[in-house]
Amino acid sequence: MATSVLECSEDAFRKLFKFYKQRRSVTELKDVLDFACPDGKRVFKAQLIASSVSDQDATRAGLYPVKQWKAYCLHGYPGFIFISNPFLPWSQRYWVKQCLKMYPQKPNVCNLDMHMSPEETTDIWGKSMLHMRQKGSSKRESKCLLEKLRWVTLGYHYDWNTKTYSAEHYTPFPSDLAFLSEQVTAACGFQGFTAEAGILNYYHFDSSLGIHVDESELDHSKPLLSFSFGQSSIFLLGGLKREDMPIAMLMHSGDIMIMSGFSRLLYHAVPRIISNPEGCPVPRCLEPAICTDSVTADSTLWCDEADWEICASYLKNSRINMTVRQVLADGQVFPSSGNKTNVIQPGSYYSEDVNKEEYGAKRQKTDEIVDVHTQIDS
């Protein structure tokens, strides 16, 4: 079905993006690769290094022991690794909570900072709790701050206008996410990975991510990590040229992707968010599970029921994606700023002097960043 849309002169990636972005039935997604049922013709097992991550460290990160992971590679895409939900039953809830409650807090930066004062964007979670608990199904219902989140940046903060990082725009990278990233990269054979920058994208059923390549980091020798939680998505992985025909695959809650080597600078996109395959309001892998003596939950990786009520309400219509990358090679510095690193101060992105016309344009751009980030041509 999908291959038939590629017959006209329009480049393959753009046309396939538009095809999958349309609201089509599940039967029309039969060409989409699902690693939950891997296709032996296109997929082969990845060779992980289980000895590089102790079972204790895996558990601390909320992961099963590496020897239990289901990891795959794609023929024709060296350096691409897909890990099918290696998270322990209780830990996905923790990472969802971090993305919704903790990581949007100051001094981290989010899209709302571009057009709202620091006072307005302080405690996004607290200001949204009542709304999320009472949330109905009406599309006309007003949105709370949590539902208006489109992106959060961590560590070296990505500049959406210049598409660059700099030493001047930096806040400490979350230690828990850094530890998770280090365990995953070590298991995949990348020793010495340093998590320096993160971009969290918050998708809803009408969201998409345009065709792009992640090339703003100064060092491309280190992998790019992607973690997904909540509803599922269609992910398109292309080639080194924008017009190369991509392969379509599904990403479900808990899935991890690693793009390295040849695959590090491949074009990719997310044309569509779809409901989880079980048809439940929230994926079953996010349901509570009893921790046994052999798999004991680290008390720091926990989400209590009160917090989870808010998270579950959010995830009924949403997907969260965390991407983590190393920006600089070991010993490397930004060329224009030397060794100087300044911590961002709350409110540094906001000005009371902005006029209404500028405010409106800035708000539209930053609020819709998930849709327009290197948007496909119309």
CSV table of C-alpha atoms in Angstrom, one decimal:
chain,number,residue,atom,x,y,z
A,1,MET,CA,0.0,0.0,0.0
A,2,ALA,CA,2.7,2.5,1.0
A,3,THR,CA,4.9,1.8,-1.9
A,4,SER,CA,2.2,2.8,-4.4
A,5,VAL,CA,2.3,6.4,-3.2
A,6,LEU,CA,5.9,6.8,-4.4
A,7,GLU,CA,5.2,6.7,-8.2
A,8,CYS,CA,5.0,10.4,-8.8
A,9,SER,CA,8.0,12.8,-9.1
A,10,GLU,CA,7.9,14.1,-5.5
A,11,ASP,CA,10.8,12.8,-3.4
A,12,ALA,CA,10.1,9.5,-1.6
A,13,PHE,CA,10.6,10.7,2.0
A,14,ARG,CA,8.3,13.7,1.7
A,15,LYS,CA,5.6,11.6,0.0
A,16,LEU,CA,5.8,8.8,2.6
A,17,PHE,CA,5.7,11.3,5.4
A,18,LYS,CA,2.4,12.8,4.0
A,19,PHE,CA,1.0,9.3,3.5
A,20,TYR,CA,1.5,8.2,7.1
A,21,LYS,CA,0.5,11.6,8.5
A,22,GLN,CA,-3.0,11.1,7.2
A,23,ARG,CA,-5.5,9.5,9.6
A,24,ARG,CA,-5.6,6.0,8.0
A,25,SER,CA,-6.9,2.7,9.3
A,26,VAL,CA,-4.6,0.1,11.0
A,27,THR,CA,-4.9,-2.1,8.0
A,28,GLU,CA,-3.1,0.5,5.9
A,29,LEU,CA,-0.1,0.4,8.2
A,30,LYS,CA,0.8,-3.2,7.4
A,31,ASP,CA,4.1,-2.1,5.8
A,32,VAL,CA,5.3,-0.5,9.0
A,33,LEU,CA,7.9,-2.5,10.8
A,34,ASP,CA,7.0,-3.5,14.3
A,35,PHE,CA,9.9,-4.7,16.5
A,36,ALA,CA,7.4,-6.4,18.8
A,37,CYS,CA,7.1,-8.9,16.0
A,38,PRO,CA,10.4,-8.4,14.1
A,39,ASP,CA,10.6,-9.1,10.4
A,40,GLY,CA,13.4,-11.6,9.8
A,41,LYS,CA,14.1,-10.3,6.3
A,42,ARG,CA,14.8,-6.7,7.5
A,43,VAL,CA,15.9,-7.3,11.1
A,44,PHE,CA,18.7,-9.2,12.9
A,45,LYS,CA,19.6,-9.4,16.5
A,46,ALA,CA,22.0,-6.9,17.9
A,47,GLN,CA,25.1,-8.1,19.8
A,48,LEU,CA,25.0,-6.3,23.2
A,49,ILE,CA,27.8,-6.4,25.8
A,50,ALA,CA,26.0,-7.7,28.9
A,51,SER,CA,29.1,-7.7,31.0
A,52,SER,CA,29.5,-3.9,30.6
A,53,VAL,CA,26.5,-3.2,32.8
A,54,SER,CA,26.0,-4.9,36.2
A,55,ASP,CA,22.5,-6.2,37.0
A,56,GLN,CA,22.5,-3.8,40.0
A,57,ASP,CA,23.3,-0.8,37.8
A,58,ALA,CA,20.6,-1.8,35.3
A,59,THR,CA,18.1,-2.0,38.1
A,60,ARG,CA,19.2,1.4,39.4
A,61,ALA,CA,18.4,2.8,36.0
A,62,GLY,CA,15.0,1.0,36.0
A,63,LEU,CA,16.1,-1.6,33.4
A,64,TYR,CA,16.0,-5.4,33.2
A,65,PRO,CA,19.5,-7.1,33.2
A,66,VAL,CA,21.1,-6.5,29.7
A,67,LYS,CA,21.0,-10.3,29.0
A,68,GLN,CA,17.2,-10.1,28.9
A,69,TRP,CA,17.0,-7.2,26.5
A,70,LYS,CA,15.5,-7.7,23.0
A,71,ALA,CA,17.8,-5.6,20.8
A,72,TYR,CA,17.8,-5.5,17.0
A,73,CYS,CA,19.6,-4.0,14.0
A,74,LEU,CA,18.4,-3.2,10.5
A,75,HIS,CA,19.9,-4.5,7.3
A,76,GLY,CA,21.4,-1.6,5.4
A,77,TYR,CA,21.5,0.7,8.5
A,78,PRO,CA,24.8,0.1,10.3
A,79,GLY,CA,24.9,1.7,13.7
A,80,PHE,CA,21.1,1.7,14.2
A,81,ILE,CA,20.0,-0.3,17.3
A,82,PHE,CA,16.4,-0.8,18.5
A,83,ILE,CA,15.8,-2.0,22.0
A,84,SER,CA,12.2,-3.2,22.6
A,85,ASN,CA,11.1,-1.9,26.0
A,86,PRO,CA,13.8,-3.0,28.4
A,87,PHE,CA,12.3,-1.1,31.3
A,88,LEU,CA,11.2,-2.8,34.5
A,89,PRO,CA,7.4,-2.6,35.0
A,90,TRP,CA,7.5,0.1,37.7
A,91,SER,CA,10.2,2.3,36.2
A,92,GLN,CA,8.4,3.7,33.1
A,93,ARG,CA,6.1,5.5,35.4
A,94,TYR,CA,9.1,7.2,37.1
A,95,TRP,CA,10.5,8.4,33.8
A,96,VAL,CA,7.1,9.7,32.7
A,97,LYS,CA,6.8,11.6,36.0
A,98,GLN,CA,10.3,13.1,35.6
A,99,CYS,CA,9.3,14.4,32.1
A,100,LEU,CA,6.1,15.9,33.3
A,101,LYS,CA,6.8,17.0,36.9
A,102,MET,CA,10.6,17.5,37.4
A,103,TYR,CA,12.4,18.2,34.1
A,104,PRO,CA,10.1,21.2,33.1
A,105,GLN,CA,11.1,22.9,36.3
A,106,LYS,CA,13.6,25.9,36.4
A,107,PRO,CA,16.4,26.3,35.6
A,108,ASN,CA,15.6,24.0,32.6
A,109,VAL,CA,14.1,25.7,29.6
A,110,CYS,CA,10.7,25.0,27.9
A,111,ASN,CA,8.7,26.5,25.0
A,112,LEU,CA,6.4,28.4,27.5
A,113,ASP,CA,9.4,30.4,28.6
A,114,MET,CA,9.5,32.2,25.3
A,115,HIS,CA,6.3,34.1,25.9
A,116,MET,CA,5.5,33.8,29.6
A,117,SER,CA,7.1,35.3,32.6
A,118,PRO,CA,9.1,33.2,35.1
A,119,GLU,CA,6.3,33.5,37.6
A,120,GLU,CA,3.8,32.1,35.1
A,121,THR,CA,5.9,29.1,34.2
A,122,THR,CA,7.0,28.3,37.8
A,123,ASP,CA,5.5,25.0,39.0
A,124,ILE,CA,3.8,23.9,35.7
A,125,TRP,CA,2.9,20.6,37.4
A,126,GLY,CA,1.3,22.2,40.4
A,127,LYS,CA,-0.7,24.7,38.3
A,128,SER,CA,-2.0,21.8,36.1
A,129,MET,CA,-2.9,19.2,38.7
A,130,LEU,CA,-6.6,20.1,39.3
A,131,HIS,CA,-7.3,20.5,35.6
A,132,MET,CA,-5.7,17.1,34.7
A,133,ARG,CA,-7.7,15.4,37.4
A,134,GLN,CA,-11.0,16.9,36.2
A,135,LYS,CA,-10.1,16.6,32.5
A,136,GLY,CA,-13.0,15.6,30.2
A,137,SER,CA,-13.0,14.5,26.6
A,138,SER,CA,-14.1,17.7,25.0
A,139,LYS,CA,-11.7,19.1,22.4
A,140,ARG,CA,-13.0,22.6,23.2
A,141,GLU,CA,-11.9,22.3,26.8
A,142,SER,CA,-9.2,24.9,27.7
A,143,LYS,CA,-5.7,23.5,28.0
A,144,CYS,CA,-3.5,23.7,31.2
A,145,LEU,CA,0.2,24.5,31.1
A,146,LEU,CA,1.1,20.9,31.1
A,147,GLU,CA,-0.9,20.3,27.9
A,148,LYS,CA,0.8,23.3,26.3
A,149,LEU,CA,4.3,21.9,26.8
A,150,ARG,CA,5.9,21.2,23.4
A,151,TRP,CA,9.5,20.8,24.4
A,152,VAL,CA,12.0,21.0,27.3
A,153,THR,CA,15.8,21.3,26.9
A,154,LEU,CA,18.3,20.0,29.4
A,155,GLY,CA,22.1,20.5,29.8
A,156,TYR,CA,23.4,22.5,26.9
A,157,HIS,CA,20.2,24.1,25.7
A,158,TYR,CA,19.4,23.8,22.0
A,159,ASP,CA,18.7,27.1,20.3
A,160,TRP,CA,15.7,26.6,18.0
A,161,ASN,CA,16.5,29.7,16.0
A,162,THR,CA,20.2,29.2,15.3
A,163,LYS,CA,20.1,25.4,15.6
A,164,THR,CA,23.2,25.5,17.8
A,165,TYR,CA,24.4,24.8,21.3
A,166,SER,CA,26.7,27.2,23.3
A,167,ALA,CA,28.5,27.3,26.6
A,168,GLU,CA,26.5,30.3,27.6
A,169,HIS,CA,23.2,28.4,27.6
A,170,TYR,CA,23.8,25.6,30.0
A,171,THR,CA,22.2,24.1,33.1
A,172,PRO,CA,23.3,21.0,35.0
A,173,PHE,CA,22.1,17.8,33.2
A,174,PRO,CA,19.8,15.6,35.3
A,175,SER,CA,22.0,12.9,37.0
A,176,ASP,CA,19.3,10.2,36.8
A,177,LEU,CA,18.9,10.6,33.1
A,178,ALA,CA,22.6,10.7,32.6
A,179,PHE,CA,23.0,7.4,34.5
A,180,LEU,CA,20.2,5.8,32.4
A,181,SER,CA,21.9,6.9,29.2
A,182,GLU,CA,25.3,5.7,30.3
A,183,GLN,CA,24.0,2.2,31.0
A,184,VAL,CA,22.2,2.0,27.6
A,185,THR,CA,25.2,3.2,25.7
A,186,ALA,CA,27.6,0.9,27.6
A,187,ALA,CA,25.4,-2.1,26.8
A,188,CYS,CA,25.6,-1.2,23.1
A,189,GLY,CA,29.4,-0.9,23.1
A,190,PHE,CA,29.8,2.8,23.6
A,191,GLN,CA,32.0,3.3,26.6
A,192,GLY,CA,32.6,6.8,28.0
A,193,PHE,CA,29.4,8.4,26.7
A,194,THR,CA,28.7,11.7,28.5
A,195,ALA,CA,25.1,12.9,28.5
A,196,GLU,CA,25.4,16.7,27.9
A,197,ALA,CA,22.2,17.8,26.2
A,198,GLY,CA,18.6,16.5,26.1
A,199,ILE,CA,15.5,17.5,24.2
A,200,LEU,CA,12.1,16.3,25.4
A,201,ASN,CA,9.3,16.4,22.9
A,202,TYR,CA,5.7,16.3,24.0
A,203,TYR,CA,3.4,14.9,21.3
A,204,HIS,CA,-0.4,14.7,21.0
A,205,PHE,CA,-2.4,12.8,18.5
A,206,ASP,CA,-2.3,15.8,16.1
A,207,SER,CA,1.5,16.3,16.5
A,208,SER,CA,4.3,15.4,14.1
A,209,LEU,CA,8.0,15.9,13.8
A,210,GLY,CA,9.3,17.1,10.4
A,211,ILE,CA,12.1,15.6,8.3
A,212,HIS,CA,15.4,16.5,9.8
A,213,VAL,CA,18.9,15.3,10.8
A,214,ASP,CA,20.5,15.9,14.2
A,215,GLU,CA,23.8,17.5,13.3
A,216,SER,CA,24.1,20.5,15.6
A,217,GLU,CA,26.4,18.6,18.1
A,218,LEU,CA,30.1,19.3,17.6
A,219,ASP,CA,31.0,15.6,17.9
A,220,HIS,CA,29.1,13.1,15.8
A,221,SER,CA,31.2,10.1,16.8
A,222,LYS,CA,29.0,9.5,19.9
A,223,PRO,CA,25.5,8.0,19.6
A,224,LEU,CA,22.1,9.7,19.8
A,225,LEU,CA,19.6,8.1,22.2
A,226,SER,CA,15.8,8.2,22.0
A,227,PHE,CA,13.4,7.0,24.7
A,228,SER,CA,9.6,6.8,24.1
A,229,PHE,CA,6.8,6.7,26.6
A,230,GLY,CA,3.0,6.7,26.3
A,231,GLN,CA,1.1,6.3,23.0
A,232,SER,CA,2.8,4.8,20.0
A,233,SER,CA,4.3,6.6,16.9
A,234,ILE,CA,5.4,5.9,13.4
A,235,PHE,CA,9.0,6.7,12.9
A,236,LEU,CA,10.6,7.1,9.5
A,237,LEU,CA,14.3,6.5,9.1
A,238,GLY,CA,15.8,7.6,5.8
A,239,GLY,CA,19.3,8.0,4.3
A,240,LEU,CA,22.1,10.5,4.1
A,241,LYS,CA,20.2,12.5,1.5
A,242,ARG,CA,16.8,14.0,2.2
A,243,GLU,CA,15.2,12.4,-0.8
A,244,ASP,CA,16.2,8.8,0.1
A,245,MET,CA,13.3,6.5,0.6
A,246,PRO,CA,12.8,5.8,4.4
A,247,ILE,CA,11.8,2.7,6.2
A,248,ALA,CA,8.7,3.0,8.5
A,249,MET,CA,8.7,1.5,12.0
A,250,LEU,CA,6.6,1.7,15.1
A,251,MET,CA,7.8,2.9,18.5
A,252,HIS,CA,5.9,1.8,21.5
A,253,SER,CA,6.1,2.9,25.2
A,254,GLY,CA,9.4,1.9,26.7
A,255,ASP,CA,11.2,1.5,23.3
A,256,ILE,CA,14.8,2.8,22.9
A,257,MET,CA,16.6,3.7,19.7
A,258,ILE,CA,20.3,4.3,19.2
A,259,MET,CA,21.6,6.1,16.1
A,260,SER,CA,25.4,5.8,15.8
A,261,GLY,CA,28.1,5.5,13.2
A,262,PHE,CA,26.6,5.6,9.7
A,263,SER,CA,23.1,6.0,11.1
A,264,ARG,CA,24.0,9.0,13.3
A,265,LEU,CA,23.4,11.5,10.6
A,266,LEU,CA,20.5,9.9,8.7
A,267,TYR,CA,17.3,11.9,8.0
A,268,HIS,CA,14.3,10.9,10.1
A,269,ALA,CA,10.9,12.1,11.1
A,270,VAL,CA,7.7,11.3,13.1
A,271,PRO,CA,4.7,11.8,10.8
A,272,ARG,CA,2.1,10.5,13.2
A,273,ILE,CA,1.1,9.5,16.7
A,274,ILE,CA,-1.2,6.5,17.0
A,275,SER,CA,-3.0,4.7,19.9
A,276,ASN,CA,-1.1,2.0,21.7
A,277,PRO,CA,-1.6,-1.5,20.1
A,278,GLU,CA,-3.5,-2.9,23.1
A,279,GLY,CA,-6.3,-0.3,22.6
A,280,CYS,CA,-6.1,0.7,26.3
A,281,PRO,CA,-6.2,4.3,27.4
A,282,VAL,CA,-2.6,3.8,28.6
A,283,PRO,CA,-0.3,1.1,27.4
A,284,ARG,CA,-0.4,-2.1,29.6
A,285,CYS,CA,3.4,-1.9,30.2
A,286,LEU,CA,2.6,1.1,32.4
A,287,GLU,CA,0.3,-0.8,34.6
A,288,PRO,CA,1.4,-1.4,38.2
A,289,ALA,CA,3.4,-4.5,39.0
A,290,ILE,CA,4.5,-6.1,42.3
A,291,CYS,CA,8.3,-6.0,42.8
A,292,THR,CA,9.8,-9.2,43.9
A,293,ASP,CA,12.9,-9.8,46.0
A,294,SER,CA,14.9,-10.5,42.8
A,295,VAL,CA,13.7,-7.2,41.2
A,296,THR,CA,13.6,-4.7,44.0
A,297,ALA,CA,12.6,-1.1,43.1
A,298,ASP,CA,15.1,1.5,43.9
A,299,SER,CA,13.1,4.0,46.1
A,300,THR,CA,14.4,6.9,44.0
A,301,LEU,CA,12.8,5.4,40.9
A,302,TRP,CA,9.2,5.5,42.0
A,303,CYS,CA,6.0,7.3,41.1
A,304,ASP,CA,3.3,7.4,43.7
A,305,GLU,CA,-0.3,7.0,42.9
A,306,ALA,CA,-1.2,10.6,43.3
A,307,ASP,CA,1.4,11.7,40.7
A,308,TRP,CA,0.6,8.8,38.5
A,309,GLU,CA,-3.1,9.9,38.3
A,310,ILE,CA,-1.9,13.1,36.6
A,311,CYS,CA,0.6,11.3,34.4
A,312,ALA,CA,-2.0,8.7,33.2
A,313,SER,CA,-4.5,11.4,32.4
A,314,TYR,CA,-1.9,13.1,30.3
A,315,LEU,CA,-0.7,10.0,28.5
A,316,LYS,CA,-4.2,9.0,27.3
A,317,ASN,CA,-3.7,11.4,24.4
A,318,SER,CA,0.0,11.9,24.3
A,319,ARG,CA,3.5,10.6,23.8
A,320,ILE,CA,6.7,11.7,25.4
A,321,ASN,CA,10.1,11.4,23.7
A,322,MET,CA,13.5,12.0,25.4
A,323,THR,CA,16.5,12.4,23.2
A,324,VAL,CA,20.0,12.5,24.8
A,325,ARG,CA,23.2,13.4,23.1
A,326,GLN,CA,26.9,14.2,23.8
A,327,VAL,CA,27.6,17.6,22.3
A,328,LEU,CA,31.4,17.9,22.7
A,329,ALA,CA,34.2,15.4,22.2
A,330,ASP,CA,36.4,14.7,25.2
A,331,GLY,CA,38.4,17.8,25.9
A,332,GLN,CA,36.7,19.8,23.2
A,333,VAL,CA,35.3,23.3,23.9
A,334,PHE,CA,32.9,25.6,22.0
A,335,PRO,CA,35.0,27.6,19.5
A,336,SER,CA,33.6,31.0,20.3
A,337,SER,CA,33.4,30.8,24.1
A,338,GLY,CA,36.5,28.9,25.3
A,339,ASN,CA,36.1,27.2,28.6
A,340,LYS,CA,33.5,29.7,29.9
A,341,THR,CA,30.2,28.1,31.0
A,342,ASN,CA,27.4,30.2,32.4
A,343,VAL,CA,24.3,28.8,34.1
A,344,ILE,CA,21.0,30.1,32.7
A,345,GLN,CA,19.1,32.4,35.1
A,346,PRO,CA,15.3,32.1,35.3
A,347,GLY,CA,13.6,34.7,33.2
A,348,SER,CA,16.6,35.2,30.8
A,349,TYR,CA,14.4,34.2,27.8
A,350,TYR,CA,11.6,36.6,28.7
A,351,SER,CA,11.2,40.3,28.4
A,352,GLU,CA,8.4,42.6,29.6
A,353,ASP,CA,9.2,44.9,26.7
A,354,VAL,CA,8.2,42.6,23.9
A,355,ASN,CA,5.2,44.1,22.0
A,356,LYS,CA,2.0,42.3,21.2
A,357,GLU,CA,2.9,41.6,17.6
A,358,GLU,CA,6.3,40.1,18.5
A,359,TYR,CA,4.7,38.2,21.3
A,360,GLY,CA,2.1,36.6,19.0
A,361,ALA,CA,4.6,35.5,16.4
A,362,LYS,CA,7.0,34.2,19.0
A,363,ARG,CA,4.3,32.3,20.8
A,364,GLN,CA,3.1,30.6,17.6
A,365,LYS,CA,6.6,29.5,16.7
A,366,THR,CA,7.6,28.1,20.1
A,367,ASP,CA,4.2,26.5,20.9
A,368,GLU,CA,4.2,24.6,17.6
A,369,ILE,CA,7.9,23.6,17.6
A,370,VAL,CA,7.1,19.9,17.5
A,371,ASP,CA,5.3,20.4,14.2
A,372,VAL,CA,7.6,22.9,12.5
A,373,HIS,CA,11.0,21.7,13.6
A,374,THR,CA,12.6,21.4,10.2
A,375,GLN,CA,9.1,21.2,8.8
A,376,ILE,CA,8.6,19.3,5.5
A,377,ASP,CA,7.9,21.3,2.4
A,378,SER,CA,4.3,21.8,1.6
